Amino acid sequence: MPPSPPAPRLLLLLALLIACAASGVGCSGPRFAQLDRLRELHQRERRPAAEQVDAARGLLARLLPSHSASFEFRVVSTEQCGGKACFIINNHPSFDGEGTPEILILGASGVEISTGLHWYLKNYCAAHISWAKTGGSQLSSVPYPGSLPRVPAGGILIQRPVDWSYYQNAVTSSYSFAWWDWERWEKEIDWMALQGINLPLAFTGQETIWQKVFQRYNISKSDLDNFFGGPAFLSWSRMANMHGWGGPLPQTWLDDQLTLQKKILSRMYAFGMSPVLPAFSGNIPAALKLKFPSAKVTHLGNWFTVDSNPRWCCTYLLDASDPLYVEIGKLFIEEQIREYGRTSHVYNCDTFDENTPPLSDPNYISSLGAATFRAMQSGDDDAIWLMQGWLFTYDPFWEPPQMKALLHSVPVGRMIVLDLYAEVKPVWINSDQFYGVPYIWCMLHNFAADFEMYGVLDAVASGPIDARLSENSTMVGVGMSMEGIEQNPIVYDLMSEMSFHQRQVDLQVWVETYPTRRYGKSVVGLQDAWRILHQTLYNCTDGKNDKNRDVIVAFPDVEPFVIQTPGLYARTSKNYSTLALENYVVKDASNDAYEQPHIWYDTVAVIHALELFLEYGDEVSDSSTFRYDLVDLTRQALAKYANQIFLKIIQGYKSNNINQVTTLCDRFLNLVNDLDMLLASHEGFLLGPWLESAKGLARDHEQEIQYEWNARTQITMWFDNTNTKASLLRDYANKYWSGLLRDYYRPRAAIYFKHLISSLKKNEPFALEEWRREWISLTNNWQSDRKVFATTATGDALNISRTLYIKYLRNTDALGLDGMDSFGKPASL
């Protein structure tokens, strides 16, 4: 193939250099000799250019088969990009009508080519690409072959300001990927390539590698049955938080996951990605301790089990200073390379993730870090340690001396830290740029794949730029480190772009164009609605963790007097009322206090945005992306309304108003039913696919039961319980899924309300112990149930949303809710 014309490329490079000079900052970013070496290795070991082009062409054929002949792809060297990874979009010089290539996309790898394709579709065809569950891709706005929009003469060059675009959290593999087959993984890798991801975690199948390593120490499959967690809980057994919960893993699971991992890695490498493999963190099975009684092993403390249950808690951690640590770490790296045939030389290890070291002495911390890295390097001399920086946000143990000791225990450039929660709690600002260690600015955003329309778009649009341009910056990448995916598509649409922006994004313009791309049509009313959503739901600036604790999906496990209802006093008609409150607070409130749902925005303004969705929805009602957003926005508004109904119920209870309590309890339960009907109208809000995909990986009936129990347990009780003590992680992974509301959340609320009303009727204290016994029994039974739930949507989302708006939201003052908290705020937009 002839090279593209040189003059346009020279003009592009010249323009890039001028732009860099104008910004006052060099465009090459911080340099670390070891990372330069890594780049050279990746370039040298990358799959042949033809294979990367084939990967990009395969993606195009799956995404937009009608336009397979409209694009030509070529891989070019980074020298042709000004020394950095880039993509270049040109009008094809040979275009001669329909059936011939119209657009020529060049890139430094298959990922860059794919990102160039996405950039073109997004910015020149007003297209939108999202996960299937969040509405999928909007490609109806792409013109027919032969009439694609031309780009400016001379073409478009987009260069990465930093090298790495990272993807995933160590727990995403359990919250979102647990039940994926190759078909679903292929779609995700396509999505990664389109978003420019070149540094993804690749954690699938590692248990099989561990099995092979531990077999060398005569650790049998049965020895490991109590070590590995079940399929939905592997992330936490990998991190030494717990062991055995949800297991044991069948051998077929182990074998199938290894086969799947090889397909995943092969496709990632084909695109030119650098998948991050796991490394040894010291987590060992109990059997190994018995075989090496003199080894330095720490018996870790309890991690969220009820009553420190030894069946699941208190794992064993091999001290990194023990010679056996390096030996096992070396074998694990070597076994992965042997099994997979290659490596990208980047390894994730989170030895101290929610596991506090036994000593705070900086010398001790430094020795642990050095040994951890030595274990990697002994298996791969070019190893780079990638570490989640969550520990520096989560654990107060990590004061500057301890933090510096860990970061400097490895030669500078041999460790990359993920500033995991930088959009809310950036560590780079207060750590002198991680004390000179390279890091990746990450957006965590989502916890446990729960549902909340939430974001900090302004921080996303500016944070990575501010960090990169700051004095003495050590930032080397941008990343997305959510615990769960398939939610809030606007946040990920913007965040993925930040790997390619040299300057802050003009959010006013960006948000204005978003609904046009998302729905395939320009509708002024929807643009107005999204302006409101940007300033409310997606402008959370209070710095709080957003973990969805809406009453429906995270029902309070407390005596009702503990729940604060501002402006009201506890009823005093009977002496037991005050005594019950005092006794409860002293005994239990410190552990089980009601966690108020996070509210950071004007709910009246959001309801107005919903009104605009309903008013203009007919113009885009055939759009799956619109229907998803409509259902989500209606759900958001009704969920906050339900919170207010619940507080009104508690007010009525404290005021001894049984009629109000009875009426509002019925209204709450009816609302849950109606919400379930709403969620059933879009495929992205169904329980069925989660359960069916779990069962779909089973080889026999017994495995079906085990996998479904795993899937059901993760989204409800999560961890262990007794008859009257719920899991400490209950509802952590709550979901607004049709089927789950009707079948679990509603019956749970009904039990609580039953005891509220009984307390009033009998003039007795709330039966907290009995409530817990019935609720936990309901949960455990639901976890083991085999009821089948729908996997396809039913009902018209727009009509249902309109009906529920009229029923619940048009006149919120019908129950006096307009005077309560956020529902009483005047719209200010």
PDB file of N, CA and C in Angstrom, residues 662-710:
ATOM      1  N   THR A 662     -50.082   3.230  57.971  1.00  0.00           N
ATOM      2  CA  THR A 662     -50.692   2.183  57.142  1.00  0.00           C
ATOM      3  C   THR A 662     -50.832   2.646  55.697  1.00  0.00           C
ATOM      4  N   THR A 663     -51.329   3.873  55.531  1.00  0.00           N
ATOM      5  CA  THR A 663     -51.529   4.406  54.178  1.00  0.00           C
ATOM      6  C   THR A 663     -50.208   4.525  53.423  1.00  0.00           C
ATOM      7  N   LEU A 664     -49.195   5.067  54.104  1.00  0.00           N
ATOM      8  CA  LEU A 664     -47.912   5.287  53.429  1.00  0.00           C
ATOM      9  C   LEU A 664     -47.150   3.990  53.190  1.00  0.00           C
ATOM     10  N   CYS A 665     -47.303   3.024  54.065  1.00  0.00           N
ATOM     11  CA  CYS A 665     -46.671   1.715  53.823  1.00  0.00           C
ATOM     12  C   CYS A 665     -47.237   1.091  52.553  1.00  0.00           C
ATOM     13  N   ASP A 666     -48.543   1.181  52.390  1.00  0.00           N
ATOM     14  CA  ASP A 666     -49.151   0.652  51.166  1.00  0.00           C
ATOM     15  C   ASP A 666     -48.630   1.405  49.947  1.00  0.00           C
ATOM     16  N   ARG A 667     -48.516   2.716  50.077  1.00  0.00           N
ATOM     17  CA  ARG A 667     -48.035   3.516  48.947  1.00  0.00           C
ATOM     18  C   ARG A 667     -46.591   3.134  48.590  1.00  0.00           C
ATOM     19  N   PHE A 668     -45.769   2.937  49.599  1.00  0.00           N
ATOM     20  CA  PHE A 668     -44.377   2.535  49.364  1.00  0.00           C
ATOM     21  C   PHE A 668     -44.323   1.190  48.628  1.00  0.00           C
ATOM     22  N   LEU A 669     -45.095   0.222  49.096  1.00  0.00           N
ATOM     23  CA  LEU A 669     -45.066  -1.106  48.485  1.00  0.00           C
ATOM     24  C   LEU A 669     -45.617  -1.072  47.064  1.00  0.00           C
ATOM     25  N   ASN A 670     -46.647  -0.271  46.836  1.00  0.00           N
ATOM     26  CA  ASN A 670     -47.170  -0.121  45.478  1.00  0.00           C
ATOM     27  C   ASN A 670     -46.135   0.527  44.565  1.00  0.00           C
ATOM     28  N   LEU A 671     -45.414   1.490  45.114  1.00  0.00           N
ATOM     29  CA  LEU A 671     -44.369   2.148  44.327  1.00  0.00           C
ATOM     30  C   LEU A 671     -43.288   1.152  43.920  1.00  0.00           C
ATOM     31  N   VAL A 672     -42.923   0.251  44.813  1.00  0.00           N
ATOM     32  CA  VAL A 672     -41.916  -0.758  44.472  1.00  0.00           C
ATOM     33  C   VAL A 672     -42.434  -1.639  43.335  1.00  0.00           C
ATOM     34  N   ASN A 673     -43.678  -2.037  43.401  1.00  0.00           N
ATOM     35  CA  ASN A 673     -44.271  -2.824  42.309  1.00  0.00           C
ATOM     36  C   ASN A 673     -44.238  -2.055  40.999  1.00  0.00           C
ATOM     37  N   ASP A 674     -44.603  -0.787  41.049  1.00  0.00           N
ATOM     38  CA  ASP A 674     -44.629   0.036  39.835  1.00  0.00           C
ATOM     39  C   ASP A 674     -43.220   0.241  39.278  1.00  0.00           C
ATOM     40  N   LEU A 675     -42.256   0.414  40.169  1.00  0.00           N
ATOM     41  CA  LEU A 675     -40.868   0.544  39.724  1.00  0.00           C
ATOM     42  C   LEU A 675     -40.406  -0.728  39.029  1.00  0.00           C
ATOM     43  N   ASP A 676     -40.821  -1.863  39.549  1.00  0.00           N
ATOM     44  CA  ASP A 676     -40.459  -3.132  38.923  1.00  0.00           C
ATOM     45  C   ASP A 676     -41.022  -3.207  37.508  1.00  0.00           C
ATOM     46  N   MET A 677     -42.271  -2.750  37.342  1.00  0.00           N
ATOM     47  CA  MET A 677     -42.890  -2.724  36.013  1.00  0.00           C
ATOM     48  C   MET A 677     -42.118  -1.796  35.079  1.00  0.00           C
ATOM     49  N   LEU A 678     -41.705  -0.636  35.589  1.00  0.00           N
ATOM     50  CA  LEU A 678     -40.910   0.294  34.780  1.00  0.00           C
ATOM     51  C   LEU A 678     -39.599  -0.343  34.344  1.00  0.00           C
ATOM     52  N   LEU A 679     -38.888  -0.943  35.281  1.00  0.00           N
ATOM     53  CA  LEU A 679     -37.582  -1.534  34.974  1.00  0.00           C
ATOM     54  C   LEU A 679     -37.712  -2.691  33.989  1.00  0.00           C
ATOM     55  N   ALA A 680     -38.852  -3.367  34.009  1.00  0.00           N
ATOM     56  CA  ALA A 680     -39.063  -4.495  33.093  1.00  0.00           C
ATOM     57  C   ALA A 680     -39.139  -4.051  31.638  1.00  0.00           C
ATOM     58  N   SER A 681     -39.252  -2.731  31.394  1.00  0.00           N
ATOM     59  CA  SER A 681     -39.444  -2.245  30.025  1.00  0.00           C
ATOM     60  C   SER A 681     -38.140  -2.016  29.274  1.00  0.00           C
ATOM     61  N   HIS A 682     -36.984  -2.273  29.908  1.00  0.00           N
ATOM     62  CA  HIS A 682     -35.706  -2.152  29.200  1.00  0.00           C
ATOM     63  C   HIS A 682     -34.774  -3.287  29.629  1.00  0.00           C
ATOM     64  N   GLU A 683     -34.087  -3.870  28.648  1.00  0.00           N
ATOM     65  CA  GLU A 683     -33.232  -5.030  28.894  1.00  0.00           C
ATOM     66  C   GLU A 683     -32.103  -4.744  29.879  1.00  0.00           C
ATOM     67  N   GLY A 684     -31.740  -3.482  30.030  1.00  0.00           N
ATOM     68  CA  GLY A 684     -30.640  -3.146  30.922  1.00  0.00           C
ATOM     69  C   GLY A 684     -30.990  -3.177  32.387  1.00  0.00           C
ATOM     70  N   PHE A 685     -32.268  -3.415  32.713  1.00  0.00           N
ATOM     71  CA  PHE A 685     -32.701  -3.385  34.108  1.00  0.00           C
ATOM     72  C   PHE A 685     -33.413  -4.684  34.501  1.00  0.00           C
ATOM     73  N   LEU A 686     -32.956  -5.796  33.980  1.00  0.00           N
ATOM     74  CA  LEU A 686     -33.588  -7.084  34.259  1.00  0.00           C
ATOM     75  C   LEU A 686     -32.678  -7.965  35.111  1.00  0.00           C
ATOM     76  N   LEU A 687     -33.255  -8.654  36.075  1.00  0.00           N
ATOM     77  CA  LEU A 687     -32.532  -9.632  36.885  1.00  0.00           C
ATOM     78  C   LEU A 687     -32.200 -10.883  36.092  1.00  0.00           C
ATOM     79  N   GLY A 688     -33.106 -11.291  35.199  1.00  0.00           N
ATOM     80  CA  GLY A 688     -32.973 -12.565  34.495  1.00  0.00           C
ATOM     81  C   GLY A 688     -31.626 -12.794  33.834  1.00  0.00           C
ATOM     82  N   PRO A 689     -31.104 -11.843  33.058  1.00  0.00           N
ATOM     83  CA  PRO A 689     -29.823 -12.096  32.376  1.00  0.00           C
ATOM     84  C   PRO A 689     -28.666 -12.415  33.322  1.00  0.00           C
ATOM     85  N   TRP A 690     -28.631 -11.784  34.492  1.00  0.00           N
ATOM     86  CA  TRP A 690     -27.570 -12.060  35.472  1.00  0.00           C
ATOM     87  C   TRP A 690     -27.630 -13.516  35.941  1.00  0.00           C
ATOM     88  N   LEU A 691     -28.842 -13.982  36.240  1.00  0.00           N
ATOM     89  CA  LEU A 691     -28.987 -15.354  36.728  1.00  0.00           C
ATOM     90  C   LEU A 691     -28.797 -16.370  35.604  1.00  0.00           C
ATOM     91  N   GLU A 692     -29.351 -16.088  34.446  1.00  0.00           N
ATOM     92  CA  GLU A 692     -29.240 -17.042  33.345  1.00  0.00           C
ATOM     93  C   GLU A 692     -27.803 -17.162  32.840  1.00  0.00           C
ATOM     94  N   SER A 693     -27.059 -16.062  32.842  1.00  0.00           N
ATOM     95  CA  SER A 693     -25.670 -16.144  32.410  1.00  0.00           C
ATOM     96  C   SER A 693     -24.837 -16.944  33.409  1.00  0.00           C
ATOM     97  N   ALA A 694     -25.207 -16.882  34.685  1.00  0.00           N
ATOM     98  CA  ALA A 694     -24.523 -17.701  35.687  1.00  0.00           C
ATOM     99  C   ALA A 694     -24.789 -19.179  35.430  1.00  0.00           C
ATOM    100  N   LYS A 695     -26.047 -19.499  35.248  1.00  0.00           N
ATOM    101  CA  LYS A 695     -26.392 -20.904  34.992  1.00  0.00           C
ATOM    102  C   LYS A 695     -25.825 -21.382  33.664  1.00  0.00           C
ATOM    103  N   GLY A 696     -25.654 -20.452  32.726  1.00  0.00           N
ATOM    104  CA  GLY A 696     -25.162 -20.819  31.404  1.00  0.00           C
ATOM    105  C   GLY A 696     -23.731 -21.326  31.401  1.00  0.00           C
ATOM    106  N   LEU A 697     -22.965 -21.023  32.435  1.00  0.00           N
ATOM    107  CA  LEU A 697     -21.583 -21.504  32.508  1.00  0.00           C
ATOM    108  C   LEU A 697     -21.461 -22.850  33.206  1.00  0.00           C
ATOM    109  N   ALA A 698     -22.579 -23.355  33.718  1.00  0.00           N
ATOM    110  CA  ALA A 698     -22.556 -24.622  34.452  1.00  0.00           C
ATOM    111  C   ALA A 698     -22.485 -25.804  33.497  1.00  0.00           C
ATOM    112  N   ARG A 699     -21.840 -26.868  33.959  1.00  0.00           N
ATOM    113  CA  ARG A 699     -21.732 -28.105  33.180  1.00  0.00           C
ATOM    114  C   ARG A 699     -22.764 -29.145  33.602  1.00  0.00           C
ATOM    115  N   ASP A 700     -23.349 -28.982  34.787  1.00  0.00           N
ATOM    116  CA  ASP A 700     -24.335 -29.946  35.261  1.00  0.00           C
ATOM    117  C   ASP A 700     -25.302 -29.252  36.216  1.00  0.00           C
ATOM    118  N   HIS A 701     -26.292 -30.008  36.673  1.00  0.00           N
ATOM    119  CA  HIS A 701     -27.341 -29.449  37.519  1.00  0.00           C
ATOM    120  C   HIS A 701     -26.779 -28.927  38.835  1.00  0.00           C
ATOM    121  N   GLU A 702     -25.853 -29.642  39.417  1.00  0.00           N
ATOM    122  CA  GLU A 702     -25.256 -29.227  40.687  1.00  0.00           C
ATOM    123  C   GLU A 702     -24.532 -27.890  40.547  1.00  0.00           C
ATOM    124  N   GLN A 703     -23.809 -27.725  39.444  1.00  0.00           N
ATOM    125  CA  GLN A 703     -23.129 -26.460  39.214  1.00  0.00           C
ATOM    126  C   GLN A 703     -24.128 -25.328  38.975  1.00  0.00           C
ATOM    127  N   GLU A 704     -25.211 -25.633  38.292  1.00  0.00           N
ATOM    128  CA  GLU A 704     -26.252 -24.622  38.084  1.00  0.00           C
ATOM    129  C   GLU A 704     -26.727 -24.064  39.413  1.00  0.00           C
ATOM    130  N   ILE A 705     -26.984 -24.952  40.359  1.00  0.00           N
ATOM    131  CA  ILE A 705     -27.465 -24.534  41.677  1.00  0.00           C
ATOM    132  C   ILE A 705     -26.405 -23.675  42.374  1.00  0.00           C
ATOM    133  N   GLN A 706     -25.156 -24.120  42.322  1.00  0.00           N
ATOM    134  CA  GLN A 706     -24.081 -23.374  42.978  1.00  0.00           C
ATOM    135  C   GLN A 706     -23.885 -21.999  42.358  1.00  0.00           C
ATOM    136  N   TYR A 707     -23.836 -21.939  41.041  1.00  0.00           N
ATOM    137  CA  TYR A 707     -23.576 -20.669  40.375  1.00  0.00           C
ATOM    138  C   TYR A 707     -24.725 -19.689  40.575  1.00  0.00           C
ATOM    139  N   GLU A 708     -25.963 -20.209  40.520  1.00  0.00           N
ATOM    140  CA  GLU A 708     -27.094 -19.318  40.735  1.00  0.00           C
ATOM    141  C   GLU A 708     -27.102 -18.796  42.170  1.00  0.00           C
ATOM    142  N   TRP A 709     -26.750 -19.667  43.128  1.00  0.00           N
ATOM    143  CA  TRP A 709     -26.662 -19.201  44.516  1.00  0.00           C
ATOM    144  C   TRP A 709     -25.615 -18.094  44.635  1.00  0.00           C
ATOM    145  N   ASN A 710     -24.480 -18.256  43.986  1.00  0.00           N
ATOM    146  CA  ASN A 710     -23.451 -17.213  43.980  1.00  0.00           C
ATOM    147  C   ASN A 710     -24.008 -15.907  43.443  1.00  0.00           C
TER     148      ASN A 710
END
